[in-house]
C-alpha cells in the first residue's frame, strides 16, 4: 500500500525517518550476522583446513604490508616527537612516547586498517563472487552451512592473527623509531632500548592486543557480511568490496575510541 | 484398502514475493516417487524460485513444502539438514567451487558433510566422474580449465555422487550447443533411471523437456496452468502451452523484455 501523501513541509522528516530506519535495519542485520558467525565458531562442525588456510591468507600474507607500515610509522613518529618535544626540551622522552604510541594505538589501528584494505576487500570479493555464481547455494544443497565453512574460519583466523600481527607491528614500529633515533638523532642505542623497556607496562601492550582482536573480528565480519549479501552480479561484488573496506575502517575507528575510553577508565 | 503413499515432493499453496513482485501465488504441485517432472514457462514466471523453495534455498512466505508427506520448510535446522542430505542439485551455471579441484568439487558433500575420508571420497568422486563420461585425467584439474559442457557434467557428478532421493535440474542445457545439450540430457535420463530417484527440472529447452521429463507442468504467473504427460505436450489444448511451445509472440503470455 502506498503511503498517504505528506504535506511538502514534512517531506524532509520522511527522508530522515527512512534513513534512520534503514540504518537501524542494517545495524540489526549486522548484529544478527555476527551472532550467527560467533555461534558457528563455537559449534561443530569445525573446518580446521579452512581455518589454517585463512590463517595463512589473513595473517602470514599480511606480514609484509603490516611490517612496512609499522617501520615507517615508527620512524616518522620518532622524528615528529623529537621535533615537537624539542619545543619544551623534552626530546629525551621520545623513546617512551614512541613505544606508548605504537603499542597502545598505532600498532593495532594501522595493522587493522591495512587488513581492512587487504583482507576485508578480498573476503568480500571472494564470497560475493561465490554468491553471484550460485556457489553459496550449491554449498547449501551439499548439506554444508556456509556460516560454518566460510564465515567461521575467517572470523576465527582474523581474531587470532591480528593480535599476532600487531605484536609484530609493535616490535617493528619501535625498531623503526630506534633506527631513526640512533642513526639520525644521535641517541645511544642501548639507552634507547633500556628507556623503552623500563617505561613500558605490560598493560600498554596487552590493551593494544585486545583492541587488535576486536579489530580483527570487525575486519573479517565486514568482509563476510558484505560478501554474503552481495547482489547484482559483478557490479554488486564491486559494491560489496567497497562497502566492506569503508565500513570496516569506520568501525575500527569507532571501536578504537570506545575501547580506549574503556581502558583509560579502568 | 491401504492408503496410497504421499508424493515424494509437494508444494502446497506456496507463495513468495520479492518486495512488490509476487512470484509464486499459491503454487500447488506434487511429484510421485521415481518420476521426472519438468517445469516449463516463460522468463520471470517463477520457475527458479519454485525449485529453490523446494531445495531449501528460498523460504516461502506462505504455504508448505513436503518431502514424503513431511513438512520441511518450517522444520528445525537439524531436520532440514538431514533432509537436505537426501537431495542433489545441478545448477544452471554449474556453480562449481573454483578454488577446489574437480574431484574435490564432486566429493565436497562426502568430505564436508558425510565425514568420508579424503582417499575414499576421491575414489568415489572418480567413479562418479566416470558415470558422466569424464576420465580420471580431469580429476585434478580446476573448473576454469574445463569447457561449459564438461562443467555441467562435473555438476551432474556432484549432484549424484551421494545417491540422492530427489534431484533438481536448473536449466541443465542452457548455454550448450545442441549436441552437448543432447549428451547432457541423455546423461540426466540415465543417472535418474540408475538411481531410481525423483527428478524436478526447469527449462526453456523443449527438446530437453521432452527427453528428460515423464511429465511436464507449465508455470505462468506463479501458478501451474497445465500439467500432463510429456507425450501430450503437443495436444494439451491449453493456450499458454500452445503459445509457449510454438514460440508465438501473440497469445495470453506477454513477452518479457
Short mmCIF file of C-alpha atoms in Angstrom, two decimals:
data_model
loop_
_atom_site.label_atom_id
_atom_site.label_comp_id
_atom_site.label_asym_id
_atom_site.label_seq_id
_atom_site.Cartn_x
_atom_site.Cartn_y
_atom_site.Cartn_z
CA UNK A 1 0.00 0.00 0.00
CA UNK A 2 1.35 3.43 -0.87
CA UNK A 3 1.96 5.86 1.97
CA UNK A 4 -0.52 8.73 2.20
CA UNK A 5 0.81 11.90 0.54
CA UNK A 6 2.56 14.18 3.03
CA UNK A 7 2.46 17.97 3.09
CA UNK A 8 5.57 19.34 1.39
CA UNK A 9 6.83 20.77 4.69
CA UNK A 10 7.06 17.28 6.19
CA UNK A 11 8.93 15.65 3.30
CA UNK A 12 12.39 16.16 4.85
CA UNK A 13 11.21 14.39 8.02
CA UNK A 14 10.10 11.41 5.97
CA UNK A 15 13.53 11.25 4.35
CA UNK A 16 15.22 11.42 7.76
CA UNK A 17 12.86 8.77 9.11
CA UNK A 18 13.61 6.46 6.21
CA UNK A 19 17.35 6.96 6.64
CA UNK A 20 17.16 6.20 10.37
CA UNK A 21 15.02 3.12 9.78
CA UNK A 22 17.42 1.95 7.07
CA UNK A 23 20.37 2.40 9.42
CA UNK A 24 18.63 0.51 12.23
CA UNK A 25 17.75 -2.35 9.87
CA UNK A 26 21.36 -2.50 8.69
CA UNK A 27 22.72 -2.48 12.27
CA UNK A 28 20.27 -5.21 13.29
CA UNK A 29 21.23 -7.26 10.27
CA UNK A 30 24.97 -6.97 11.02
CA UNK A 31 24.42 -7.87 14.69
CA UNK A 32 22.39 -10.97 13.77
CA UNK A 33 25.03 -11.95 11.20
CA UNK A 34 27.79 -11.54 13.81
CA UNK A 35 25.84 -13.61 16.35
CA UNK A 36 25.35 -16.37 13.79
CA UNK A 37 29.05 -16.22 12.92
CA UNK A 38 30.10 -16.49 16.57
CA UNK A 39 27.73 -19.40 17.08
CA UNK A 40 29.24 -21.14 14.06
CA UNK A 41 32.72 -20.61 15.56
CA UNK A 42 31.65 -22.23 18.83
CA UNK A 43 29.54 -25.11 17.50
CA UNK A 44 30.78 -28.02 15.35
CA UNK A 45 31.34 -28.86 12.58
CA UNK A 46 34.69 -27.07 12.55
CA UNK A 47 36.63 -26.90 9.30
CA UNK A 48 40.24 -26.84 10.50
CA UNK A 49 41.64 -26.99 6.98
CA UNK A 50 39.77 -23.81 6.09
CA UNK A 51 40.89 -22.18 9.36
CA UNK A 52 44.55 -22.96 8.66
CA UNK A 53 44.22 -21.68 5.08
CA UNK A 54 42.74 -18.43 6.39
CA UNK A 55 45.49 -18.10 9.00
CA UNK A 56 47.92 -18.15 6.12
CA UNK A 57 45.91 -15.79 3.87
CA UNK A 58 44.91 -13.27 6.53
CA UNK A 59 47.97 -13.50 8.77
CA UNK A 60 51.10 -14.68 7.04
CA UNK A 61 50.49 -12.94 3.71
CA UNK A 62 49.72 -9.66 5.52
CA UNK A 63 53.06 -9.60 7.33
CA UNK A 64 54.96 -7.58 4.68
CA UNK A 65 52.37 -4.81 4.40
CA UNK A 66 51.89 -4.57 8.17
CA UNK A 67 55.66 -4.65 8.80
CA UNK A 68 56.38 -1.91 6.26
CA UNK A 69 53.59 0.27 7.62
CA UNK A 70 54.89 -0.18 11.16
CA UNK A 71 58.53 0.56 10.40
CA UNK A 72 57.79 3.81 8.56
CA UNK A 73 55.22 4.89 11.13
CA UNK A 74 57.66 4.26 13.99
CA UNK A 75 60.37 6.20 12.18
CA UNK A 76 58.09 9.14 11.35
CA UNK A 77 56.68 9.16 14.86
CA UNK A 78 60.20 9.36 16.31
CA UNK A 79 61.06 12.33 14.13
CA UNK A 80 57.81 14.14 14.93
CA UNK A 81 58.07 13.62 18.67
CA UNK A 82 61.73 14.62 18.69
CA UNK A 83 60.95 17.82 16.79
CA UNK A 84 57.81 18.60 18.81
CA UNK A 85 59.40 17.66 22.12
CA UNK A 86 62.30 19.96 21.33
CA UNK A 87 59.98 22.95 21.78
CA UNK A 88 59.90 22.32 25.53
CA UNK A 89 63.19 20.47 25.95
CA UNK A 90 61.57 17.06 26.12
CA UNK A 91 63.45 15.33 23.30
CA UNK A 92 64.80 12.66 25.64
CA UNK A 93 61.38 11.16 26.36
CA UNK A 94 60.96 10.35 22.67
CA UNK A 95 61.63 6.57 23.06
CA UNK A 96 58.91 6.26 25.69
CA UNK A 97 56.34 8.20 23.65
CA UNK A 98 57.12 6.20 20.52
CA UNK A 99 56.71 2.93 22.43
CA UNK A 100 53.47 4.09 24.03
CA UNK A 101 52.04 5.43 20.77
CA UNK A 102 52.89 2.30 18.85
CA UNK A 103 51.75 -0.31 21.35
CA UNK A 104 48.57 1.33 22.58
CA UNK A 105 47.31 3.00 19.43
CA UNK A 106 49.16 2.97 16.15
CA UNK A 107 50.20 -0.68 16.09
CA UNK A 108 46.69 -2.13 16.38
CA UNK A 109 44.93 0.61 14.39
CA UNK A 110 47.34 0.66 11.46
CA UNK A 111 47.58 -3.13 11.28
CA UNK A 112 43.78 -3.28 11.31
CA UNK A 113 43.46 -0.62 8.61
CA UNK A 114 45.95 -2.45 6.42
CA UNK A 115 43.93 -5.62 6.94
CA UNK A 116 40.70 -3.76 6.18
CA UNK A 117 42.16 -2.77 2.81
CA UNK A 118 43.78 -6.08 2.04
CA UNK A 119 41.69 -8.75 3.74
CA UNK A 120 38.20 -7.27 4.13
CA UNK A 121 38.14 -6.41 0.44
CA UNK A 122 39.46 -9.83 -0.58
CA UNK A 123 36.93 -11.67 1.59
CA UNK A 124 34.02 -9.57 0.28
CA UNK A 125 35.13 -10.09 -3.32
CA UNK A 126 35.63 -13.84 -2.92
CA UNK A 127 32.39 -14.55 -1.07
CA UNK A 128 30.49 -12.03 -3.23
CA UNK A 129 31.67 -13.79 -6.39
CA UNK A 130 30.65 -17.12 -4.87
CA UNK A 131 27.21 -15.66 -4.18
CA UNK A 132 26.91 -14.29 -7.73
CA UNK A 133 27.84 -17.64 -9.30
CA UNK A 134 25.49 -19.67 -7.05
CA UNK A 135 28.39 -21.39 -5.25
CA UNK A 136 26.87 -20.44 -1.89
CA UNK A 137 23.55 -22.01 -2.92
CA UNK A 138 25.41 -25.08 -4.15
CA UNK A 139 27.17 -25.38 -0.79
CA UNK A 140 23.81 -25.38 0.99
CA UNK A 141 22.43 -28.09 -1.25
CA UNK A 142 25.54 -30.12 -0.41
CA UNK A 143 24.50 -30.10 3.27
CA UNK A 144 27.24 -27.66 4.23
CA UNK A 145 26.37 -24.48 6.10
CA UNK A 146 28.29 -21.50 4.62
CA UNK A 147 28.50 -19.99 8.11
CA UNK A 148 30.49 -23.00 9.27
CA UNK A 149 32.53 -23.50 6.11
CA UNK A 150 33.20 -19.90 5.01
CA UNK A 151 32.37 -17.39 7.74
CA UNK A 152 33.54 -19.02 11.00
CA UNK A 153 37.07 -19.89 9.76
CA UNK A 154 37.59 -16.32 8.53
CA UNK A 155 36.28 -14.73 11.73
CA UNK A 156 38.38 -17.03 13.90
CA UNK A 157 41.52 -16.59 11.79
CA UNK A 158 41.26 -12.78 11.83
CA UNK A 159 40.56 -12.83 15.56
CA UNK A 160 43.74 -14.83 16.15
CA UNK A 161 46.06 -13.28 13.57
CA UNK A 162 45.53 -9.57 14.09
CA UNK A 163 46.91 -9.63 17.68
CA UNK A 164 49.92 -11.58 16.35
CA UNK A 165 50.37 -9.10 13.51
CA UNK A 166 50.00 -6.24 15.97
CA UNK A 167 52.66 -7.73 18.23
CA UNK A 168 54.94 -7.88 15.19
CA UNK A 169 53.98 -4.31 14.24
CA UNK A 170 54.78 -3.17 17.81
CA UNK A 171 58.29 -4.62 17.62
CA UNK A 172 58.96 -3.37 14.10
CA UNK A 173 57.45 0.07 14.84
CA UNK A 174 59.60 0.54 17.93
CA UNK A 175 62.57 -0.68 15.90
CA UNK A 176 61.77 1.95 13.26
CA UNK A 177 61.88 4.64 15.95
CA UNK A 178 65.11 3.19 17.32
CA UNK A 179 66.70 3.23 13.89
CA UNK A 180 65.93 6.91 13.25
CA UNK A 181 66.83 7.90 16.80
CA UNK A 182 70.21 6.17 16.76
CA UNK A 183 71.21 6.84 13.14
CA UNK A 184 69.87 10.35 12.63
CA UNK A 185 69.30 11.85 16.07
CA UNK A 186 72.40 10.61 17.93
CA UNK A 187 70.57 8.60 20.60
CA UNK A 188 72.57 5.92 22.39
CA UNK A 189 71.21 2.55 21.10
CA UNK A 190 71.44 0.77 24.45
CA UNK A 191 69.92 3.63 26.42
CA UNK A 192 67.08 3.90 23.89
CA UNK A 193 66.18 0.24 24.30
CA UNK A 194 66.52 0.38 28.10
CA UNK A 195 64.35 3.51 28.34
CA UNK A 196 61.68 1.87 26.19
CA UNK A 197 61.78 -1.41 28.11
CA UNK A 198 61.75 0.22 31.56
CA UNK A 199 58.93 2.56 30.71
CA UNK A 200 56.51 0.18 29.02
CA UNK A 201 53.98 -1.61 31.23
CA UNK A 202 52.51 -4.93 30.26
CA UNK A 203 49.04 -3.35 30.07
CA UNK A 204 50.24 -0.99 27.33
CA UNK A 205 50.93 -3.99 25.12
CA UNK A 206 48.00 -6.12 26.29
CA UNK A 207 45.44 -3.36 25.76
CA UNK A 208 46.72 -2.96 22.20
CA UNK A 209 46.41 -6.68 21.60
CA UNK A 210 42.84 -6.74 22.95
CA UNK A 211 42.00 -3.91 20.57
CA UNK A 212 43.62 -5.87 17.75
CA UNK A 213 41.46 -8.93 18.43
CA UNK A 214 38.31 -6.78 18.26
CA UNK A 215 39.53 -5.07 15.09
CA UNK A 216 40.35 -8.45 13.53
CA UNK A 217 36.80 -9.62 14.16
CA UNK A 218 35.45 -6.41 12.61
CA UNK A 219 37.65 -6.73 9.51
CA UNK A 220 36.54 -10.30 8.79
CA UNK A 221 32.93 -9.61 9.78
CA UNK A 222 32.56 -6.73 7.34
CA UNK A 223 34.17 -8.72 4.51
CA UNK A 224 31.93 -11.72 5.15
CA UNK A 225 28.75 -9.70 5.72
CA UNK A 226 29.02 -7.59 2.57
CA UNK A 227 30.24 -10.54 0.51
CA UNK A 228 27.47 -12.91 1.53
CA UNK A 229 24.82 -10.21 0.99
CA UNK A 230 26.18 -9.10 -2.39
CA UNK A 231 23.51 -8.81 -5.08
CA UNK A 232 23.56 -7.78 -8.71
CA UNK A 233 26.44 -9.66 -10.33
CA UNK A 234 29.86 -8.11 -10.94
CA UNK A 235 28.69 -4.61 -10.05
CA UNK A 236 27.25 -5.91 -6.78
CA UNK A 237 30.55 -7.61 -5.95
CA UNK A 238 32.40 -4.34 -6.55
CA UNK A 239 29.92 -2.51 -4.33
CA UNK A 240 30.27 -5.15 -1.61
CA UNK A 241 34.06 -4.78 -1.70
CA UNK A 242 33.90 -1.02 -1.31
CA UNK A 243 31.33 -1.22 1.48
CA UNK A 244 33.40 -3.83 3.30
CA UNK A 245 36.52 -1.64 3.35
CA UNK A 246 34.73 1.59 4.23
CA UNK A 247 32.54 0.10 6.95
CA UNK A 248 35.46 -1.86 8.44
CA UNK A 249 37.59 1.31 8.61
CA UNK A 250 34.83 3.35 10.24
CA UNK A 251 34.01 0.60 12.74
CA UNK A 252 37.71 0.21 13.59
CA UNK A 253 37.96 3.91 14.49
CA UNK A 254 34.70 3.81 16.45
CA UNK A 255 35.73 0.66 18.33
CA UNK A 256 39.16 2.19 18.95
CA UNK A 257 37.65 5.19 20.68
CA UNK A 258 35.25 3.04 22.74
CA UNK A 259 37.97 0.61 23.83
CA UNK A 260 40.45 3.39 24.61
CA UNK A 261 37.80 5.13 26.65
CA UNK A 262 37.03 1.86 28.45
CA UNK A 263 40.70 1.10 29.13
CA UNK A 264 41.57 4.58 30.39
CA UNK A 265 38.70 4.46 32.92
CA UNK A 266 39.72 1.03 34.13
CA UNK B 1 -7.53 -50.82 1.31
CA UNK B 2 -4.11 -49.31 2.00
CA UNK B 3 -3.53 -45.55 1.81
CA UNK B 4 -1.54 -44.50 -1.26
CA UNK B 5 1.93 -43.20 -0.41
CA UNK B 6 2.30 -39.41 -0.23
CA UNK B 7 4.04 -37.68 -3.13
CA UNK B 8 7.81 -37.65 -2.88
CA UNK B 9 7.78 -33.86 -3.13
CA UNK B 10 4.91 -31.44 -2.82
CA UNK B 11 4.37 -27.68 -2.94
CA UNK B 12 1.15 -26.83 -1.10
CA UNK B 13 -0.22 -23.30 -1.53
CA UNK B 14 3.28 -21.81 -1.76
CA UNK B 15 3.51 -18.04 -2.06
CA UNK B 16 6.63 -15.98 -2.48
CA UNK B 17 7.07 -12.27 -3.15
CA UNK B 18 10.13 -10.08 -3.51
CA UNK B 19 9.05 -6.62 -2.39
CA UNK B 20 6.21 -5.77 -4.81
CA UNK B 21 6.84 -8.66 -7.20
CA UNK B 22 4.52 -11.58 -6.43
CA UNK B 23 6.41 -14.51 -7.95
CA UNK B 24 4.54 -17.54 -6.61
CA UNK B 25 0.83 -17.06 -5.98
CA UNK B 26 -0.33 -20.20 -4.24
CA UNK B 27 1.59 -22.89 -6.10
CA UNK B 28 0.20 -26.41 -5.78
CA UNK B 29 2.32 -29.12 -7.36
CA UNK B 30 3.49 -32.62 -6.49
CA UNK B 31 5.80 -35.28 -7.88
CA UNK B 32 5.42 -39.00 -7.24
CA UNK B 33 8.45 -41.04 -6.21
CA UNK B 34 10.63 -42.12 -9.11
CA UNK B 35 9.02 -39.73 -11.61
CA UNK B 36 10.69 -36.96 -13.56
CA UNK B 37 8.75 -33.68 -13.71
CA UNK B 38 9.82 -30.80 -15.93
CA UNK B 39 8.51 -27.30 -15.25
CA UNK B 40 8.40 -25.06 -18.29
CA UNK B 41 7.38 -21.44 -18.55
CA UNK B 42 8.41 -18.05 -19.86
CA UNK B 43 11.13 -15.99 -18.22
CA UNK B 44 10.19 -14.35 -14.93
CA UNK B 45 7.29 -16.70 -14.16
CA UNK B 46 8.90 -18.18 -11.03
CA UNK B 47 10.50 -21.41 -12.24
CA UNK B 48 13.80 -20.89 -10.42
CA UNK B 49 12.02 -19.72 -7.29
CA UNK B 50 9.88 -22.87 -7.44
CA UNK B 51 12.80 -25.28 -7.26
CA UNK B 52 14.76 -23.07 -4.86
CA UNK B 53 11.89 -23.17 -2.37
CA UNK B 54 11.89 -26.97 -2.63
CA UNK B 55 15.68 -27.16 -2.27
CA UNK B 56 15.54 -25.02 0.88
CA UNK B 57 17.39 -22.08 -0.71
CA UNK B 58 14.43 -19.71 -0.51
CA UNK B 59 11.87 -19.72 2.28
CA UNK B 60 8.26 -19.37 1.12
CA UNK B 61 6.19 -16.51 2.56
CA UNK B 62 3.23 -18.88 2.95
CA UNK B 63 2.37 -22.48 2.16
CA UNK B 64 4.29 -25.66 2.74
CA UNK B 65 6.96 -27.82 1.14
CA UNK B 66 6.67 -31.52 1.92
CA UNK B 67 9.08 -34.42 1.38
CA UNK B 68 7.33 -37.79 1.75
CA UNK B 69 4.41 -36.01 3.39
CA UNK B 70 6.65 -34.32 5.97
CA UNK B 71 6.73 -30.51 6.12
CA UNK B 72 10.30 -29.36 5.63
CA UNK B 73 10.34 -25.61 5.16
CA UNK B 74 9.37 -24.88 8.77
CA UNK B 75 11.19 -27.86 10.30
CA UNK B 76 14.01 -27.27 12.80
CA UNK B 77 17.52 -26.82 11.43
CA UNK B 78 18.65 -30.36 12.32
CA UNK B 79 15.70 -31.93 10.48
CA UNK B 80 16.26 -29.65 7.50
CA UNK B 81 19.95 -30.53 7.42
CA UNK B 82 19.06 -34.23 7.45
CA UNK B 83 16.53 -33.72 4.66
CA UNK B 84 18.94 -31.69 2.56
CA UNK B 85 21.20 -34.74 2.62
CA UNK B 86 18.57 -36.51 0.52
CA UNK B 87 18.68 -34.08 -2.37
CA UNK B 88 21.05 -33.10 -5.13
CA UNK B 89 21.01 -30.14 -7.48
CA UNK B 90 22.55 -29.28 -10.82
CA UNK B 91 22.81 -25.51 -11.19
CA UNK B 92 22.35 -23.54 -14.39
CA UNK B 93 25.86 -22.08 -14.13
CA UNK B 94 27.37 -25.32 -12.85
CA UNK B 95 28.21 -23.45 -9.60
CA UNK B 96 31.43 -25.39 -9.19
CA UNK B 97 33.76 -24.19 -6.43
CA UNK B 98 36.53 -22.53 -8.40
CA UNK B 99 39.10 -22.84 -5.60
CA UNK B 100 38.72 -26.64 -5.49
CA UNK B 101 39.84 -29.27 -7.98
CA UNK B 102 37.29 -31.26 -9.96
CA UNK B 103 37.40 -34.31 -7.68
CA UNK B 104 37.17 -32.08 -4.58
CA UNK B 105 34.09 -30.46 -6.07
CA UNK B 106 32.46 -33.82 -6.68
CA UNK B 107 33.47 -35.12 -3.25
CA UNK B 108 32.51 -31.90 -1.41
CA UNK B 109 29.49 -33.35 0.36
CA UNK B 110 31.21 -36.66 1.09
CA UNK B 111 34.15 -34.94 2.81
CA UNK B 112 32.47 -31.96 4.48
CA UNK B 113 29.03 -33.26 5.39
CA UNK B 114 29.23 -37.05 5.43
CA UNK B 115 32.68 -37.29 7.05
CA UNK B 116 34.08 -39.68 4.43
CA UNK B 117 37.90 -39.95 4.44
CA UNK B 118 39.54 -38.00 1.61
CA UNK B 119 41.06 -41.09 -0.01
CA UNK B 120 37.72 -42.92 -0.12
CA UNK B 121 35.94 -39.74 -1.20
CA UNK B 122 38.38 -39.26 -4.07
CA UNK B 123 37.80 -42.83 -5.26
CA UNK B 124 34.03 -42.27 -5.18
CA UNK B 125 34.39 -38.92 -6.95
CA UNK B 126 36.42 -40.51 -9.76
CA UNK B 127 33.78 -43.24 -10.04
CA UNK B 128 31.04 -40.59 -10.28
CA UNK B 129 33.03 -38.71 -12.91
CA UNK B 130 33.30 -41.91 -14.93
CA UNK B 131 29.49 -42.23 -14.79
CA UNK B 132 29.22 -38.87 -16.57
CA UNK B 133 31.96 -39.93 -19.00
CA UNK B 134 34.79 -37.84 -17.60
CA UNK B 135 38.06 -39.71 -17.20
CA UNK B 136 40.45 -39.78 -14.27
CA UNK B 137 42.73 -37.29 -16.09
CA UNK B 138 40.25 -34.49 -15.30
CA UNK B 139 40.10 -35.16 -11.56
CA UNK B 140 42.97 -32.89 -10.57
CA UNK B 141 42.12 -30.01 -12.92
CA UNK B 142 40.23 -26.90 -11.81
CA UNK B 143 36.79 -25.83 -13.11
CA UNK B 144 38.24 -22.93 -15.14
CA UNK B 145 40.22 -25.48 -17.18
CA UNK B 146 37.07 -27.24 -18.42
CA UNK B 147 34.54 -26.34 -21.13
CA UNK B 148 30.95 -25.41 -20.26
CA UNK B 149 29.66 -28.88 -21.17
CA UNK B 150 32.32 -30.57 -19.04
CA UNK B 151 31.49 -28.28 -16.13
CA UNK B 152 27.83 -29.33 -16.42
CA UNK B 153 28.92 -32.96 -16.33
CA UNK B 154 31.01 -32.31 -13.20
CA UNK B 155 27.97 -30.60 -11.68
CA UNK B 156 25.90 -33.67 -12.51
CA UNK B 157 28.51 -35.99 -10.98
CA UNK B 158 28.49 -33.81 -7.83
CA UNK B 159 24.69 -33.95 -7.68
CA UNK B 160 24.50 -37.75 -7.94
CA UNK B 161 27.61 -38.88 -6.04
CA UNK B 162 25.81 -39.35 -2.74
CA UNK B 163 22.82 -41.15 -4.30
CA UNK B 164 20.13 -38.53 -3.58
CA UNK B 165 16.43 -39.36 -3.46
CA UNK B 166 15.45 -36.10 -5.21
CA UNK B 167 17.46 -34.22 -7.84
CA UNK B 168 16.76 -30.71 -9.08
CA UNK B 169 17.99 -29.61 -12.50
CA UNK B 170 18.07 -25.86 -13.06
CA UNK B 171 18.20 -25.15 -16.81
CA UNK B 172 20.56 -28.08 -17.43
CA UNK B 173 21.19 -27.34 -21.12
CA UNK B 174 21.29 -23.54 -21.15
CA UNK B 175 24.32 -22.17 -22.95
CA UNK B 176 25.29 -25.51 -24.53
CA UNK B 177 25.43 -26.39 -28.21
CA UNK B 178 22.70 -28.83 -29.40
CA UNK B 179 24.98 -31.86 -29.44
CA UNK B 180 26.39 -31.25 -25.95
CA UNK B 181 22.87 -30.45 -24.72
CA UNK B 182 21.62 -33.79 -26.09
CA UNK B 183 24.52 -35.58 -24.38
CA UNK B 184 23.67 -33.87 -21.05
CA UNK B 185 20.01 -34.82 -21.47
CA UNK B 186 20.96 -38.46 -22.06
CA UNK B 187 23.23 -38.44 -19.01
CA UNK B 188 20.45 -36.97 -16.87
CA UNK B 189 17.97 -39.62 -18.03
CA UNK B 190 20.49 -42.38 -17.39
CA UNK B 191 21.50 -41.12 -13.93
CA UNK B 192 17.91 -40.60 -12.80
CA UNK B 193 16.99 -44.10 -14.03
CA UNK B 194 20.06 -45.73 -12.45
CA UNK B 195 19.49 -44.04 -9.09
CA UNK B 196 15.73 -44.55 -9.19
CA UNK B 197 15.34 -41.05 -7.80
CA UNK B 198 12.72 -38.35 -8.26
CA UNK B 199 13.71 -35.51 -10.58
CA UNK B 200 12.40 -31.98 -10.94
CA UNK B 201 13.79 -29.86 -13.76
CA UNK B 202 13.13 -26.38 -15.05
CA UNK B 203 13.97 -25.45 -18.59
CA UNK B 204 13.13 -23.32 -21.61
CA UNK B 205 14.54 -26.01 -23.86
CA UNK B 206 11.59 -28.03 -25.16
CA UNK B 207 13.82 -30.76 -26.65
CA UNK B 208 15.35 -31.19 -23.21
CA UNK B 209 11.93 -31.17 -21.53
CA UNK B 210 10.63 -33.90 -23.83
CA UNK B 211 13.75 -36.04 -23.30
CA UNK B 212 14.12 -35.86 -19.53
CA UNK B 213 10.51 -35.44 -18.41
CA UNK B 214 7.90 -38.11 -17.71
CA UNK B 215 5.52 -35.25 -17.00
CA UNK B 216 5.55 -31.58 -17.87
CA UNK B 217 3.96 -28.70 -15.97
CA UNK B 218 3.50 -25.20 -17.33
CA UNK B 219 4.06 -22.37 -14.86
CA UNK B 220 2.54 -18.99 -15.55
CA UNK B 221 2.10 -16.02 -13.24
CA UNK B 222 3.12 -18.02 -10.18
CA UNK B 223 0.67 -20.91 -10.70
CA UNK B 224 0.56 -24.15 -12.65
CA UNK B 225 -1.74 -23.63 -15.65
CA UNK B 226 -1.32 -27.05 -17.25
CA UNK B 227 0.16 -30.41 -16.34
CA UNK B 228 0.29 -33.62 -18.30
CA UNK B 229 2.37 -36.43 -19.73
CA UNK B 230 5.37 -35.32 -21.78
CA UNK B 231 3.87 -37.15 -24.76
CA UNK B 232 0.73 -34.99 -24.51
CA UNK B 233 2.53 -31.66 -24.70
CA UNK B 234 1.64 -31.05 -28.35
CA UNK B 235 -2.04 -31.79 -27.82
CA UNK B 236 -2.53 -30.05 -24.50
CA UNK B 237 -5.27 -27.74 -25.80
CA UNK B 238 -4.00 -25.12 -23.34
CA UNK B 239 -3.49 -21.64 -24.86
CA UNK B 240 -0.46 -20.92 -22.64
CA UNK B 241 1.25 -24.18 -23.56
CA UNK B 242 0.40 -23.76 -27.26
CA UNK B 243 1.85 -20.26 -27.35
CA UNK B 244 4.97 -21.37 -25.47
CA UNK B 245 5.79 -24.49 -27.49
CA UNK B 246 5.11 -22.72 -30.78
CA UNK B 247 7.13 -19.66 -29.75
CA UNK B 248 4.44 -17.16 -30.74
CA UNK B 249 4.58 -13.59 -29.52
CA UNK B 250 0.77 -13.23 -29.63
CA UNK B 251 -1.29 -15.02 -27.02
CA UNK B 252 -2.02 -14.93 -23.30
CA UNK B 253 1.67 -14.77 -22.34
CA UNK B 254 3.21 -11.32 -22.69
CA UNK B 255 6.82 -11.32 -23.86
CA UNK B 256 9.29 -10.36 -21.12
CA UNK B 257 11.61 -7.61 -22.32
#
